[in-house]
CSV table of C-alpha atoms in Angstrom, one decimal:
chain,number,residue,atom,x,y,z
W,1,MET,CA,2.5,-44.9,-39.6
W,2,SER,CA,-0.4,-44.9,-37.3
W,3,PHE,CA,-0.9,-42.4,-34.5
W,4,LEU,CA,-0.3,-45.0,-31.7
W,5,THR,CA,3.0,-46.2,-33.3
W,6,ASN,CA,4.4,-42.7,-33.6
W,7,HIS,CA,7.7,-42.4,-31.6
W,8,TYR,CA,6.7,-39.1,-30.0
W,9,VAL,CA,3.2,-40.2,-29.1
W,10,LEU,CA,4.6,-43.3,-27.5
W,11,SER,CA,7.2,-41.2,-25.7
W,12,PHE,CA,4.4,-39.0,-24.3
W,13,ILE,CA,2.5,-42.1,-23.1
W,14,LYS,CA,5.6,-43.7,-21.5
W,15,PHE,CA,6.6,-40.6,-19.6
W,16,ALA,CA,3.1,-39.7,-18.6
W,17,ILE,CA,2.6,-43.1,-17.0
W,18,LEU,CA,6.0,-44.1,-15.8
W,19,ALA,CA,7.3,-40.7,-14.6
W,20,THR,CA,4.0,-39.9,-12.9
W,21,LEU,CA,4.2,-43.4,-11.3
W,22,GLY,CA,7.6,-42.4,-10.0
W,23,GLU,CA,6.1,-39.3,-8.3
W,24,ILE,CA,3.4,-41.4,-6.7
W,25,ILE,CA,5.9,-44.0,-5.4
W,26,ALA,CA,8.2,-41.2,-4.1
W,27,SER,CA,5.4,-39.4,-2.3
W,28,SER,CA,4.1,-42.7,-0.9
W,29,ILE,CA,7.5,-43.5,0.4
W,30,LYS,CA,7.9,-40.1,2.0
W,31,SER,CA,4.4,-40.2,3.7
W,32,LYS,CA,4.6,-44.0,4.4
W,33,LYS,CA,1.2,-44.5,2.8
W,34,VAL,CA,-0.1,-44.6,-0.7
W,35,THR,CA,-0.3,-40.9,-1.7
W,36,ILE,CA,-1.4,-39.4,-5.0
W,37,PRO,CA,0.3,-36.0,-5.5
W,38,HIS,CA,-2.0,-33.0,-6.1
W,39,SER,CA,-2.7,-31.9,-9.7
W,40,ILE,CA,-2.0,-35.5,-10.9
W,41,GLY,CA,-3.7,-34.9,-14.3
W,42,TYR,CA,-1.5,-31.8,-15.0
W,43,ARG,CA,1.6,-33.7,-13.8
W,44,MET,CA,0.8,-36.5,-16.3
W,45,LEU,CA,0.4,-33.9,-19.0
W,46,ILE,CA,3.6,-32.2,-18.2
W,47,TRP,CA,5.5,-35.4,-17.9
W,48,GLY,CA,4.1,-36.5,-21.3
W,49,LEU,CA,5.2,-33.3,-22.9
W,50,LEU,CA,8.6,-33.5,-21.2
W,51,GLY,CA,8.9,-37.1,-22.5
W,52,VAL,CA,8.4,-35.8,-26.1
W,53,TRP,CA,11.1,-33.2,-25.5
W,54,ILE,CA,13.5,-35.8,-24.0
W,55,ALA,CA,12.9,-38.3,-26.9
W,56,PHE,CA,13.6,-35.5,-29.4
W,57,MET,CA,16.8,-34.3,-27.6
W,58,MET,CA,18.1,-37.9,-27.1
W,59,GLY,CA,17.9,-38.3,-30.9
W,60,ILE,CA,19.5,-35.0,-31.5
W,61,PHE,CA,22.4,-35.7,-29.2
W,62,ALA,CA,23.0,-39.2,-30.4
W,63,GLU,CA,22.8,-38.3,-34.1
W,64,SER,CA,24.9,-35.1,-33.7
W,65,MET,CA,27.6,-36.9,-31.7
W,66,THR,CA,27.7,-39.6,-34.4
W,67,ALA,CA,28.0,-37.0,-37.2
W,68,LYS,CA,30.6,-35.0,-35.4
W,69,LEU,CA,32.8,-38.0,-34.5
W,70,SER,CA,32.4,-39.4,-38.1
W,71,LYS,CA,33.4,-36.1,-39.6
W,72,ALA,CA,36.5,-35.9,-37.3
W,73,GLY,CA,37.4,-39.6,-38.1
W,74,SER,CA,37.4,-40.2,-34.3
W,75,PRO,CA,38.2,-43.7,-33.0
W,76,ILE,CA,35.6,-43.0,-30.3
W,77,LEU,CA,32.9,-44.2,-32.7
W,78,HIS,CA,34.5,-47.7,-32.4
W,79,SER,CA,33.9,-47.7,-28.6
W,80,LYS,CA,30.2,-47.9,-27.7
W,81,LEU,CA,31.0,-47.1,-24.1
W,82,ALA,CA,33.1,-44.0,-24.9
W,83,PHE,CA,30.4,-42.8,-27.4
W,84,ALA,CA,27.6,-43.3,-24.8
W,85,PHE,CA,29.6,-41.6,-22.1
W,86,LEU,CA,30.5,-38.5,-24.2
W,87,THR,CA,26.9,-38.2,-25.5
W,88,SER,CA,25.6,-38.4,-21.9
W,89,VAL,CA,28.1,-35.8,-20.6
W,90,LEU,CA,27.2,-33.5,-23.5
W,91,MET,CA,23.5,-33.9,-23.0
W,92,ASN,CA,23.6,-33.6,-19.2
W,93,THR,CA,25.8,-30.5,-19.2
W,94,SER,CA,23.8,-28.6,-21.9
W,95,PHE,CA,20.2,-29.8,-22.1
W,96,GLY,CA,20.1,-31.3,-18.6
W,97,PRO,CA,20.3,-28.1,-16.5
W,98,LEU,CA,17.7,-26.3,-18.7
W,99,PHE,CA,15.4,-29.3,-18.6
W,100,MET,CA,15.6,-29.7,-14.8
W,101,VAL,CA,15.0,-26.0,-14.1
W,102,PHE,CA,12.1,-25.9,-16.5
W,103,HIS,CA,10.6,-29.0,-14.7
W,104,LYS,CA,11.2,-27.4,-11.3
W,105,HIS,CA,9.2,-24.3,-12.6
W,106,THR,CA,6.3,-26.4,-13.7
W,107,ASP,CA,6.2,-28.3,-10.4
W,108,THR,CA,6.4,-25.0,-8.5
W,109,TYR,CA,3.6,-23.5,-10.5
W,110,LEU,CA,1.4,-26.5,-9.7
W,111,ASP,CA,2.3,-26.2,-6.0
W,112,ILE,CA,1.4,-22.5,-5.9
W,113,ARG,CA,-1.8,-23.1,-7.8
W,114,TYR,CA,-2.8,-25.9,-5.4
W,115,GLU,CA,-2.0,-23.7,-2.3
W,116,ASN,CA,-3.9,-20.8,-3.8
W,117,ARG,CA,-7.0,-23.0,-4.4
W,118,LEU,CA,-6.8,-24.2,-0.8
W,119,SER,CA,-6.6,-20.6,0.5
W,120,ASN,CA,-9.3,-19.3,-2.0
W,121,ILE,CA,-6.7,-17.0,-3.6
W,122,THR,CA,-7.8,-16.2,-7.1
W,123,GLU,CA,-5.0,-13.9,-8.3
W,124,LYS,CA,-3.0,-14.9,-11.4
W,125,ILE,CA,0.3,-16.7,-10.7
W,126,THR,CA,3.1,-14.9,-12.4
W,127,LEU,CA,6.6,-16.0,-13.5
W,128,ARG,CA,7.9,-13.7,-10.7
W,129,ASP,CA,5.8,-15.8,-8.2
W,130,VAL,CA,7.3,-19.0,-9.5
W,131,CYS,CA,10.9,-17.8,-9.7
W,132,GLY,CA,10.5,-16.3,-6.2
W,133,ARG,CA,9.6,-19.7,-4.8
W,134,VAL,CA,12.4,-21.7,-6.5
W,135,ASP,CA,15.4,-22.1,-4.4
W,136,TYR,CA,18.2,-21.7,-7.0
W,137,TYR,CA,20.9,-22.5,-4.5
W,138,ALA,CA,19.3,-25.8,-3.7
W,139,TYR,CA,18.9,-26.4,-7.5
W,140,ALA,CA,22.6,-25.7,-8.1
W,141,LYS,CA,23.7,-27.9,-5.1
W,142,ASN,CA,21.3,-30.8,-5.6
W,143,VAL,CA,20.9,-30.9,-9.4
W,144,LEU,CA,23.9,-29.3,-11.0
W,145,ILE,CA,26.4,-30.6,-8.5
W,146,GLY,CA,24.4,-33.5,-7.2
W,147,THR,CA,22.2,-35.6,-9.4
W,148,LEU,CA,23.4,-34.6,-12.9
W,149,PRO,CA,27.0,-35.8,-12.5
W,150,THR,CA,26.4,-38.6,-10.0
W,151,PHE,CA,23.1,-40.1,-11.3
W,152,TRP,CA,22.1,-38.8,-14.7
W,153,VAL,CA,25.5,-39.0,-16.5
W,154,PRO,CA,26.1,-42.6,-15.5
W,155,ALA,CA,22.4,-43.5,-16.1
W,156,HIS,CA,22.3,-41.9,-19.5
W,157,THR,CA,25.6,-43.5,-20.4
W,158,ILE,CA,23.7,-46.8,-20.0
W,159,THR,CA,20.8,-45.3,-21.9
W,160,PHE,CA,23.0,-44.5,-24.9
W,161,LEU,CA,24.4,-48.0,-24.8
W,162,LEU,CA,20.9,-49.3,-25.6
W,163,PRO,CA,19.4,-49.5,-29.1
W,164,GLY,CA,17.5,-46.3,-29.9
W,165,GLU,CA,14.1,-47.9,-29.6
W,166,TYR,CA,14.7,-48.7,-25.9
W,167,ARG,CA,16.2,-45.4,-24.8
W,168,VAL,CA,13.1,-43.4,-24.0
W,169,VAL,CA,11.4,-46.1,-22.0
W,170,PHE,CA,14.6,-46.7,-20.1
W,171,ALA,CA,14.9,-42.9,-19.4
W,172,ALA,CA,11.3,-42.9,-18.1
W,173,LEU,CA,12.1,-45.9,-15.8
W,174,LEU,CA,15.2,-43.9,-14.6
W,175,SER,CA,12.8,-41.1,-13.4
W,176,ILE,CA,11.1,-43.7,-11.2
W,177,CYS,CA,14.5,-44.8,-9.8
W,178,LEU,CA,15.6,-41.2,-9.0
W,179,GLY,CA,12.3,-40.5,-7.4
W,180,ILE,CA,12.7,-43.5,-5.1
W,181,ILE,CA,16.3,-42.6,-4.3
W,182,LEU,CA,15.5,-39.0,-3.5
W,183,SER,CA,12.5,-39.9,-1.3
W,184,LEU,CA,14.6,-42.4,0.6
W,185,LYS,CA,17.3,-39.8,1.0
W,186,SER,CA,14.9,-37.2,2.4
């Protein structure tokens, strides 16, 4: 297997490009002109690493659900839709919240870093600084109660209906869709 055909390398590349494109589209819609978000290189790196994590976890959840349902002799395995829905619910209620808060922290860190550079502040950014800036109420309201059940569970149900080799690219495309939806909403 060559480096460029490795599933995780391709996941990194897909998310680095597509999810970052989603951020560019979202910020351009908000500002009504083409806008490249600050720290774009770091954002691409973070999205790429998140893409590897997502690819790994999608495999874990799909394979674990299959193994668990097989062991139980569940008829759910005979329904692709039921399997996809249950896998999506499990992934989005366990991995989803952790993933989203981690991503919020990386974005917040980049925002603070950018603001400090503009203000010539050189002190180290701490976890306390990042956590102090994150609005956890808004996170709970918008992510846990908002986008996870109303967007990500249905979207990932579709994702898990797809053959495994298409899931990661579809998930990356979904991040573009959500970015557009949220920018239009705001």
